[in-house]
Amino acid sequence: MPGDPMLLLAPMLSPDAWLYVLIGVALGVLFGSLPGFTATMGLAVLTPFTFWVAPDQAMAMLLGLLVAAIFSGGVPAILLNTPGTPASIAMTWDGYPLARQGQAGLALGLNAIGAFLGIFLSLVVLLLAALPLSRLALRFGPAEYFAVAVFGLSTIVGVSGGSMLKGLATGLIGLLLAVIGLDAITGYPRFTFGQPELLDGVSFIAVMVGLFGIAEVFTQMGAPPRQQLDGHAQTSNMLPTREQARTLWAPGLRGSLMGIWIGLMPAAGADVGAILAWDQSRRFSKTPEKFGKGSLEGLIAATTGANAGIGGSLVTTLALGIPGDSAGAVLIGALLMHGLQPGPLLFRNRPDLVATIVALVFMASLATLVWGLIGARVLGKILKVGDQYLWATVLVVSLGGSYALNQSTGDVWTALAAGVFGFLLRQQGFPMGPLVLALILGPMAESNLRRALALSEGSVLTFVARPISLLFLVLAAMTLLWPLFSKRGPDSRLPDSSVPDSDTL
Amino acid sequence: MSGPRVVALTLGAVALAVLATTWGFPPGRQGVPGPALVPRVLGALLLLVAAGLVWAPGTGAPRLVRHHRAIPAAMALLVAYGLLWRVVPYGVLTAFVLLAFLRLTGLGWRGALIAAAVMATTLQVLFERGLGVRFQ
């Protein structure tokens, strides 16, 4: 089982695993620290390059990048009042006031400690969930897989941002892209227009690279230039005093639990976890008036809430094959590229891989903690890297990586087309998260729908007669109908912040 | 006409094309749906959503505040990059594309030349020596 200590220890004793984790962490620090350069973008650009290494080494790099990017997003939030990633929005509320009060070092230290605490607790939950999930796997058939895919698709409502209709539109585009190629059941070529390159379908990796790499560069090019560090940020005294630490453990624990809970819900990303953790801690605090003005409790709650979501979302991503957010979608794409199908069977058939993933996330969080506490002095230098160099690098690496995967110029054109159309659609307010979600879940939904109907000789009752299938279909219906009953506007009690596009983490 | 409405009309046209294309797909057998079912349902749903978006298009994202000309120029540059991919040696082509892109985004000649040369050489070594990728 995944909780076996030997399975967990093996990667931690491997120098190779540490090397790949550290490569990922270094890239994650770069992508997370720079506002506009997101964890999802880093994952999308890196994924094609992981094709040449073993699956566990690929996961080491990708998870290292994800963990470090979510943590590093808090750095510009604290120093510049600009969240590096949407997950760090809530960190601006207390982190930046602390920096203005000359306590940037303490705020950065709490960011590092909170990230480690949140991730560690979320991994405990992932391990505890592994055994029941592996037992549940035995009861999954085509009807259940179809229902899970429908539930995953229903979360498009959650990742649609401002406009549900626009999210549905991009979700449908993703589903239509997913049907291109040979039909999995009959072998009939659909929408291939006589092009042999389309028989295998649209390259998922190339589409992701285009949407989250190339389109993101164009979006950043048109956005206002980012704020520069004034050079007066004090980065010493990073650890809280014993007195301060005594008041911080409760909001830290509360933030972690909130982050895990939100992370477990598909499509409710780390940004939501951090905001709710911050809000809940304020309700329980003896000094709620300090929240938003430089409260250490507020900062630790937001940090733990954002980072605990990583382990929480890994549960749904690995156990059900439903990405919790865009970053989860890219991780699923990477697993599929290596021939690994996330879902209930993964916990039963590959407990070693699940244990390796848990160990790798722990290693990445440990490396990030050390980096966060001793690397603060160079953080300012990273923030001074010119945007042009990074844009240029992302563009040529994205296209080169897309080509390298199959050594096919068709993939270069796919990435380029996805980049240009993704940018144009985003300019009109269409979110990209639903498209990727649909591209992943579409084939799973269609093939299992038809297999289930074949097994039941065409009877649709098979989907409601099986309890697990029925449960997920009811959950899907509730998710779709929820916006009709929840017409609440934004919480006016929350502080204002320069909120980046919540489409990507 | 607003941008989101133009997108909605385009999506409507795509939906109609999907529905028309599935007309020639083989039917299902013994109660099991054929390859046309899912695309047909998706096409019909896209048509409905497109109609909804024409009715209530909503607003676009915040307007571009800089690089108004550089963005379309960069897109054209990347299309040229794709067209010349197998024609010009990768390292040389990438260096020229990087140089042009960095100049487009406002970097000086000296900085752009050095950055383009270093980045193109690094990428060529990474792809060809490190990963064994063949570009020709």
XYZ file of C-alpha atoms in Angstrom:
641
model
C 0.000 0.000 0.000
C 1.147 3.595 -0.608
C 1.693 4.223 3.129
C 4.385 1.511 3.324
C 7.417 3.220 4.951
C 9.853 1.461 2.607
C 8.002 2.710 -0.473
C 8.012 6.226 0.965
C 11.674 6.102 1.956
C 13.026 4.770 -1.339
C 12.858 8.065 -3.312
C 14.195 10.018 -0.327
C 17.365 7.908 -0.351
C 17.865 8.269 -4.102
C 20.317 10.996 -5.240
C 18.675 10.901 -8.689
C 15.268 11.706 -7.224
C 16.748 14.632 -5.266
C 18.455 15.928 -8.405
C 15.230 15.932 -10.432
C 13.260 17.446 -7.546
C 15.841 20.239 -7.238
C 15.688 20.940 -10.992
C 11.908 21.244 -10.686
C 12.172 23.420 -7.579
C 14.634 25.772 -9.320
C 12.260 26.167 -12.277
C 9.294 26.523 -9.931
C 10.995 29.335 -8.026
C 11.538 31.148 -11.337
C 7.990 30.661 -12.659
C 6.300 31.307 -9.318
C 8.305 34.374 -8.343
C 7.623 36.326 -11.498
C 4.095 37.752 -11.626
C 2.336 36.493 -14.737
C 4.529 33.421 -15.094
C 2.384 30.734 -13.504
C 2.896 27.209 -12.188
C 0.662 25.890 -14.986
C 2.778 27.635 -17.604
C 5.930 26.113 -16.119
C 4.357 22.645 -16.030
C 3.118 22.923 -19.626
C 6.508 24.033 -20.937
C 8.407 21.389 -18.938
C 6.116 18.414 -19.657
C 7.390 17.582 -23.187
C 10.953 17.430 -21.842
C 10.005 14.817 -19.250
C 9.276 12.357 -22.069
C 12.938 11.324 -22.062
C 13.096 10.343 -18.402
C 11.385 7.634 -16.321
C 7.865 8.420 -15.013
C 9.039 8.857 -11.407
C 11.806 11.239 -12.518
C 9.282 13.158 -14.614
C 6.974 13.445 -11.619
C 9.938 14.570 -9.471
C 10.564 17.524 -11.778
C 6.900 18.416 -12.303
C 5.925 18.157 -8.629
C 9.061 20.042 -7.601
C 8.057 22.798 -9.989
C 4.443 22.864 -8.774
C 5.308 22.991 -5.057
C 8.035 25.618 -5.488
C 5.902 27.766 -7.801
C 2.937 27.883 -5.415
C 5.290 28.795 -2.543
C 7.229 31.319 -4.631
C 4.032 33.059 -5.711
C 3.911 34.405 -2.167
C 7.252 36.200 -2.590
C 6.124 38.994 -4.965
C 2.822 39.042 -3.039
C 4.776 40.011 0.083
C 7.462 42.197 -1.497
C 5.532 43.870 -4.345
C 1.848 43.504 -3.393
C 1.501 41.559 -6.670
C 0.572 37.870 -6.387
C 2.955 35.680 -8.361
C 0.138 33.176 -8.841
C -3.621 33.397 -8.092
C -2.981 31.071 -5.130
C -1.047 33.872 -3.411
C -3.700 36.596 -3.700
C -4.591 36.324 -0.003
C -0.912 36.649 0.951
C -0.847 40.235 -0.296
C -3.432 41.223 2.322
C -1.130 40.765 5.301
C 2.240 40.000 3.709
C 2.670 43.351 1.973
C 1.647 45.434 5.023
C 4.193 43.417 7.049
C 6.893 44.219 4.470
C 5.918 47.904 4.622
C 6.322 47.734 8.395
C 9.923 46.512 7.928
C 9.094 42.835 8.595
C 9.565 41.451 5.060
C 12.014 38.839 6.385
C 9.521 37.512 8.930
C 6.745 37.475 6.301
C 8.938 35.531 3.856
C 9.932 33.135 6.634
C 6.299 32.524 7.587
C 5.506 31.966 3.908
C 8.151 29.223 3.766
C 7.138 27.593 7.065
C 3.429 27.807 6.251
C 3.995 26.234 2.824
C 5.829 23.292 4.390
C 3.237 22.819 7.144
C 0.301 22.961 4.725
C 1.824 20.499 2.292
C 2.945 18.097 5.037
C -0.537 17.879 6.562
C -2.146 17.472 3.141
C 0.169 14.554 2.370
C -0.959 12.824 5.574
C -4.538 13.083 4.271
C -3.456 11.715 0.884
C -1.890 8.683 2.568
C -4.924 8.125 4.805
C -7.194 8.255 1.754
C -5.104 5.783 -0.234
C -6.344 2.557 1.363
C -10.114 3.192 1.122
C -9.638 4.454 -2.427
C -7.759 1.326 -3.475
C -10.648 -0.779 -2.085
C -13.181 1.356 -3.937
C -11.293 0.716 -7.181
C -12.585 -2.854 -7.314
C -16.147 -1.598 -7.736
C -15.469 0.624 -10.743
C -16.779 -0.364 -14.195
C -17.522 1.627 -17.380
C -20.696 3.144 -15.872
C -18.778 4.425 -12.838
C -15.950 5.805 -14.968
C -18.474 7.567 -17.181
C -20.199 9.073 -14.144
C -16.859 10.234 -12.704
C -15.974 11.850 -16.040
C -19.369 13.595 -16.148
C -18.815 14.843 -12.597
C -15.387 16.126 -13.640
C -16.898 17.849 -16.669
C -19.589 19.432 -14.494
C -16.841 21.252 -12.616
C -16.388 23.370 -15.751
C -18.901 25.599 -13.976
C -16.319 26.110 -11.244
C -13.351 26.826 -13.509
C -15.283 29.178 -15.787
C -14.422 32.321 -13.854
C -16.826 35.182 -14.568
C -18.955 33.717 -17.368
C -20.424 30.236 -17.158
C -21.624 30.423 -20.777
C -18.116 31.222 -22.016
C -16.713 28.406 -19.884
C -19.256 26.000 -21.371
C -18.264 27.167 -24.869
C -14.553 26.483 -24.340
C -15.438 23.203 -22.599
C -17.423 22.126 -25.672
C -14.521 23.145 -27.942
C -12.270 20.901 -25.821
C -14.726 17.996 -26.082
C -14.955 18.434 -29.854
C -11.149 18.513 -30.148
C -11.087 15.279 -28.138
C -13.264 13.412 -30.688
C -10.857 14.133 -33.565
C -9.082 10.972 -34.742
C -9.963 7.274 -34.904
C -13.062 6.363 -32.898
C -11.880 4.184 -29.974
C -14.793 1.703 -30.362
C -15.328 1.338 -34.127
C -12.051 2.676 -35.546
C -13.974 5.110 -37.771
C -11.924 8.266 -38.565
C -13.717 11.391 -37.285
C -12.903 14.936 -38.467
C -9.491 13.887 -39.832
C -10.155 15.341 -43.317
C -7.816 12.797 -44.888
C -4.826 13.934 -42.819
C -2.929 10.898 -41.459
C -1.388 13.049 -38.693
C -4.880 13.552 -37.235
C -5.676 9.822 -36.987
C -4.130 9.694 -33.504
C -6.090 12.767 -32.471
C -4.942 16.231 -31.470
C -1.747 16.230 -29.398
C -2.869 17.094 -25.881
C 0.611 18.213 -24.823
C 0.972 20.544 -27.820
C -2.434 22.102 -27.093
C -1.474 22.652 -23.458
C 1.877 24.149 -24.397
C 0.069 26.506 -26.762
C -2.671 27.510 -24.333
C -0.571 27.945 -21.212
C 2.830 28.775 -22.706
C 2.461 30.708 -25.957
C -0.940 32.330 -25.280
C 0.238 33.355 -21.815
C 3.290 35.105 -23.295
C 1.083 37.128 -25.656
C -1.222 37.990 -22.745
C 1.724 39.114 -20.615
C 3.107 41.195 -23.473
C -0.102 43.206 -23.540
C -0.434 43.535 -19.753
C 0.942 46.469 -17.733
C 4.639 46.129 -16.842
C 5.193 44.567 -13.447
C 6.226 46.627 -10.452
C 9.922 46.621 -9.627
C 11.404 45.949 -6.196
C 12.465 49.185 -4.492
C 15.558 47.560 -3.001
C 14.677 48.349 0.593
C 13.097 45.015 1.484
C 14.610 43.751 4.710
C 15.129 40.006 4.561
C 16.772 39.180 7.893
C 15.005 37.831 11.052
C 12.942 35.300 9.125
C 11.860 33.104 12.045
C 9.056 34.065 14.444
C 9.849 34.385 18.138
C 8.580 31.705 20.523
C 5.884 34.120 21.662
C 4.727 34.711 18.086
C 4.895 31.007 17.202
C 2.540 30.185 20.084
C -0.216 32.292 18.527
C 0.364 30.970 15.015
C -0.080 27.216 15.288
C -3.892 27.364 15.532
C -4.444 29.551 12.430
C -1.800 27.471 10.629
C -3.629 24.235 11.423
C -7.002 25.772 10.555
C -5.617 27.101 7.266
C -4.176 23.699 6.392
C -7.455 21.876 7.055
C -9.381 24.442 5.025
C -6.866 24.172 2.176
C -7.060 20.372 2.169
C -10.866 20.436 2.170
C -11.004 22.912 -0.714
C -8.261 21.031 -2.560
C -10.326 17.832 -2.396
C -13.095 19.532 -4.352
C -12.475 19.434 -8.094
C -12.093 22.870 -9.695
C -11.829 24.744 -6.389
C -8.204 25.786 -6.619
C -5.554 26.913 -4.159
C -6.659 30.554 -4.504
C -10.081 29.673 -3.074
C -8.449 27.614 -0.305
C -6.190 30.511 0.717
C -8.999 33.085 0.721
C -11.338 30.878 2.775
C -8.529 29.952 5.197
C -7.740 33.645 5.719
C -11.426 34.485 6.237
C -12.015 31.620 8.678
C -8.938 32.522 10.704
C -10.182 36.079 11.007
C -13.492 34.832 12.407
C -11.708 32.765 15.058
C -9.001 35.323 15.855
C -8.843 37.327 19.085
C -7.505 40.245 17.026
C -9.590 40.265 13.833
C -9.048 44.012 13.440
C -5.391 43.359 12.574
C -6.301 41.192 9.564
C -5.473 42.977 6.319
C -3.089 45.336 8.118
C -0.114 43.042 8.695
C -1.473 40.171 10.803
C 0.903 37.221 11.226
C -2.127 34.980 11.817
C -3.693 36.121 8.549
C -0.496 35.463 6.604
C 0.098 31.965 8.030
C -3.567 31.026 7.401
C -3.388 32.193 3.778
C -0.056 30.449 3.162
C -1.062 27.126 4.694
C -4.457 27.302 2.946
C -2.858 27.791 -0.498
C -0.228 25.093 -0.113
C -2.380 22.460 1.629
C -4.540 22.492 -1.484
C -1.723 20.749 -3.372
C -2.082 17.482 -1.415
C -5.875 17.807 -1.348
C -6.122 18.224 -5.096
C -3.668 15.349 -5.638
C -6.228 13.046 -4.004
C -8.903 13.823 -6.608
C -6.374 14.093 -9.427
C -4.801 10.695 -8.725
C -7.785 8.834 -7.294
C -10.486 9.899 -9.727
C -8.475 11.216 -12.657
C -10.285 14.548 -12.311
C -7.921 17.511 -12.349
C -8.499 19.863 -9.442
C -7.307 22.788 -11.552
C -5.309 23.601 -14.674
C -2.064 22.485 -13.016
C -3.694 19.150 -12.141
C -4.791 18.816 -15.774
C -1.203 19.218 -16.942
C -0.037 16.642 -14.372
C -2.635 14.182 -15.662
C -1.434 14.882 -19.202
C 2.128 14.091 -18.118
C 1.032 10.823 -16.480
C -0.914 9.821 -19.604
C 2.132 10.632 -21.741
C 4.038 8.077 -19.687
C 1.294 5.474 -20.124
C -0.135 5.875 -16.602
C -3.893 6.323 -16.240
C -4.843 8.237 -13.076
C -7.965 6.860 -11.410
C -9.041 4.397 -8.747
C -7.014 1.570 -10.284
C -3.798 3.555 -9.870
C -4.065 3.180 -6.085
C -4.575 -0.584 -6.403
C -2.192 -1.406 -9.257
C 0.601 1.112 -8.635
C 0.812 1.809 -4.884
C 4.555 2.291 -5.408
C 3.909 5.218 -7.770
C 1.421 6.819 -5.383
C 3.962 6.445 -2.542
C 6.672 7.900 -4.781
C 4.473 10.897 -5.582
C 3.822 11.496 -1.871
C 7.552 11.219 -1.117
C 8.438 13.539 -4.011
C 5.987 16.225 -2.886
C 7.457 15.971 0.631
C 10.998 16.267 -0.747
C 9.994 19.239 -2.875
C 8.383 20.956 0.112
C 11.508 20.329 2.191
C 13.759 21.761 -0.540
C 11.385 24.716 -0.867
C 11.473 25.322 2.905
C 15.276 25.389 2.910
C 15.317 27.614 -0.181
C 12.669 29.892 1.313
C 14.644 30.385 4.522
C 18.156 30.776 3.135
C 17.560 31.988 -0.411
C 15.677 35.161 0.412
C 18.622 37.360 -0.530
C 18.567 36.226 -4.157
C 14.798 36.516 -4.484
C 15.147 40.201 -5.285
C 17.558 39.353 -8.113
C 15.033 36.931 -9.687
C 12.433 39.700 -9.680
C 14.838 41.870 -11.716
C 15.077 39.394 -14.659
C 13.771 41.175 -17.770
C 10.426 39.937 -19.088
C 11.648 39.879 -22.682
C 14.216 37.170 -21.982
C 11.628 34.952 -20.331
C 9.007 35.516 -23.037
C 11.549 34.656 -25.729
C 12.673 31.550 -23.840
C 9.117 30.330 -23.225
C 8.169 30.788 -26.899
C 11.094 28.921 -28.456
C 11.215 26.246 -25.735
C 7.441 25.677 -26.103
C 7.688 25.162 -29.862
C 10.903 23.144 -29.617
C 9.411 20.947 -26.895
C 6.231 20.350 -28.895
C 8.299 19.293 -31.917
C 10.696 17.141 -29.913
C 7.941 14.919 -28.519
C 7.142 13.196 -31.853
C 9.640 15.059 -34.079
C 6.615 16.258 -36.017
C 6.042 19.746 -37.408
C 2.323 19.023 -37.038
C 2.729 19.402 -33.264
C 4.509 22.735 -33.778
C 1.527 24.014 -35.757
C -0.893 22.617 -33.168
C 0.924 24.458 -30.361
C 1.119 27.640 -32.416
C -2.565 27.495 -33.380
C -3.567 26.781 -29.757
C -1.409 29.703 -28.644
C -2.878 32.204 -31.091
C -6.512 31.077 -30.698
C -6.082 30.751 -26.944
C -4.826 34.322 -26.748
C -7.638 35.653 -28.971
C -10.293 33.785 -26.950
C -8.835 34.985 -23.645
C -8.933 38.534 -24.936
C -12.695 38.108 -25.307
C -13.044 36.754 -21.763
C -13.178 33.016 -22.610
C -11.415 30.912 -19.914
C -9.020 28.165 -20.977
C -9.330 25.883 -17.922
C -12.556 24.216 -19.181
C -10.978 23.435 -22.553
C -8.123 21.470 -20.987
C -10.461 19.746 -18.538
C -12.693 18.662 -21.427
C -9.767 17.533 -23.547
C -8.689 15.164 -20.740
C -12.092 13.924 -19.633
C -13.806 13.795 -23.053
C -12.291 10.515 -24.287
C -12.844 8.912 -20.843
C -16.505 9.952 -20.856
C -17.247 8.873 -24.417
C -15.514 5.495 -24.444
C -17.012 4.481 -21.080
C -20.481 5.706 -22.066
C -20.449 3.482 -25.109
C -18.869 0.528 -23.297
C -21.456 0.759 -20.527
C -24.278 0.895 -23.081
C -22.811 -2.089 -24.927
C -22.685 -4.096 -21.669
C -26.259 -3.143 -20.763
C -27.504 -3.745 -24.332
C -28.390 -0.101 -24.782
C -30.150 0.480 -21.450
C -29.358 3.876 -19.922
C -30.739 2.629 -16.596
C -27.341 1.062 -15.948
C -26.058 4.517 -14.930
C -28.662 5.009 -12.200
C -28.913 1.397 -11.066
C -25.300 1.317 -9.814
C -24.800 3.253 -6.544
C -21.355 4.757 -7.241
C -22.407 5.836 -10.723
C -25.627 7.322 -9.353
C -23.717 9.167 -6.611
C -21.364 10.859 -9.087
C -24.209 11.731 -11.460
C -26.127 13.346 -8.583
C -22.967 15.245 -7.583
C -22.594 16.380 -11.201
C -26.197 17.598 -11.300
C -25.724 19.462 -8.017
C -22.513 21.082 -9.295
C -24.229 22.234 -12.472
C -27.292 23.563 -10.660
C -25.379 25.192 -7.787
C -24.900 28.595 -9.519
C -28.690 28.911 -9.949
C -29.159 28.786 -6.173
C -26.028 30.689 -5.199
C -26.333 34.225 -6.483
C -23.957 35.810 -4.010
C -21.642 38.552 -5.178
C -18.017 38.927 -4.126
C -17.371 39.159 -0.401
C -17.095 42.878 0.240
C -15.335 42.237 3.561
C -12.257 40.891 1.819
C -9.464 43.366 1.102
C -8.903 44.531 -2.490
C -6.028 43.023 -4.413
C -4.615 43.081 -7.891
C -6.038 39.726 -8.879
C -4.358 37.926 -11.749
C -6.270 35.683 -14.139
C -7.655 32.874 -12.017
C -7.668 30.616 -15.049
C -4.218 29.351 -14.222
C -2.420 28.649 -11.006
C -20.149 44.127 -33.230
C -18.444 43.141 -29.953
C -15.596 40.618 -29.873
C -17.411 37.987 -27.781
C -20.348 38.162 -30.219
C -18.024 37.569 -33.187
C -16.586 34.541 -31.340
C -20.141 33.316 -30.651
C -21.079 33.532 -34.331
C -17.884 31.689 -35.295
C -18.668 28.966 -32.752
C -22.177 28.708 -34.175
C -20.719 28.166 -37.658
C -18.325 25.520 -36.277
C -21.262 23.769 -34.587
C -23.225 23.664 -37.848
C -20.170 22.300 -39.675
C -19.802 19.580 -37.029
C -23.462 18.610 -37.350
C -23.199 18.505 -41.146
C -20.016 16.400 -41.063
C -21.501 13.784 -38.718
C -24.284 13.173 -41.245
C -22.070 10.710 -43.113
C -20.901 8.797 -40.037
C -22.046 5.135 -39.713
C -25.042 4.433 -37.430
C -24.897 2.510 -34.148
C -25.874 -1.146 -33.798
C -27.961 -3.129 -31.291
C -28.685 -0.143 -29.088
C -25.024 0.863 -28.865
C -24.478 4.365 -30.244
C -22.177 4.827 -33.224
C -19.325 7.330 -33.688
C -21.763 10.140 -34.598
C -23.682 10.326 -31.304
C -21.231 12.273 -29.152
C -20.107 14.787 -31.833
C -23.782 15.385 -32.723
C -24.745 16.065 -29.118
C -21.700 18.319 -28.687
C -22.456 20.180 -31.929
C -26.059 20.774 -30.846
C -24.950 21.983 -27.400
C -22.346 24.295 -28.938
C -25.037 25.752 -31.182
C -27.200 26.463 -28.127
C -24.311 27.992 -26.182
C -23.330 30.106 -29.213
C -26.920 31.358 -29.444
C -26.798 32.199 -25.742
C -23.564 34.115 -26.226
C -25.011 36.107 -29.129
C -27.906 37.021 -26.814
C -25.676 37.843 -23.808
C -22.059 38.179 -24.999
C -20.666 39.609 -21.763
C -17.471 41.616 -21.728
C -13.956 40.896 -22.968
C -10.783 40.794 -20.893
C -8.957 44.068 -20.015
C -7.611 45.744 -23.163
C -3.949 45.504 -24.131
C -1.974 48.371 -22.630
C 1.333 47.886 -24.501
C 2.975 46.039 -27.392
C -0.090 46.593 -29.595
C 1.985 46.090 -32.731
C 4.568 43.720 -31.287
C 1.991 41.017 -30.470
C 0.690 40.498 -34.048
C 4.267 40.885 -35.319
C 5.423 38.182 -32.883
C 2.606 35.912 -34.108
C 3.702 36.450 -37.713
C 7.312 35.785 -36.681
C 6.319 32.467 -35.125
C 4.370 31.468 -38.240
C 7.520 32.158 -40.286
C 9.473 30.116 -37.711
C 7.095 27.205 -38.300
C 7.289 27.496 -42.103
C 11.102 27.518 -42.119
C 11.403 24.842 -39.403
C 12.824 22.118 -41.640
C 14.321 24.475 -44.220
C 16.866 26.473 -42.214
C 19.165 24.789 -39.625
C 17.484 24.951 -36.178
C 20.204 26.893 -34.358
C 20.498 29.583 -37.032
C 16.738 29.952 -37.443
C 16.147 30.117 -33.683
C 18.870 32.747 -33.264
C 17.248 34.952 -35.937
C 13.761 34.480 -34.483
C 14.987 35.303 -30.979
C 16.867 38.352 -32.215
C 13.795 39.621 -34.052
C 11.515 38.933 -31.074
C 13.800 40.629 -28.564
C 14.093 43.670 -30.831
C 10.298 43.739 -31.231
C 9.878 43.863 -27.470
C 12.215 46.816 -27.136
C 15.606 45.335 -26.290
C 18.699 47.069 -27.742
C 20.740 45.515 -30.579
C 23.696 44.534 -28.387
C 21.651 42.840 -25.657
C 19.380 41.150 -28.194
C 22.298 39.797 -30.235
C 24.089 38.358 -27.211
C 20.905 36.881 -25.706
C 19.776 35.373 -29.037
C 23.183 33.769 -29.678
C 23.480 32.338 -26.154
C 19.880 31.072 -26.003
C 19.930 29.531 -29.498
C 23.220 27.737 -28.834
C 21.968 26.440 -25.477
C 18.728 25.172 -27.015
C 20.499 23.488 -29.914
C 22.835 21.678 -27.518
C 19.908 20.725 -25.264
C 17.738 19.357 -28.072
C 20.299 17.775 -30.397
C 22.976 16.579 -27.973
C 20.900 16.198 -24.815
C 17.665 14.747 -26.184
C 18.801 13.407 -29.569
C 16.191 15.389 -31.496
C 16.690 15.653 -35.283
C 15.471 18.880 -36.863
C 16.304 18.231 -40.545
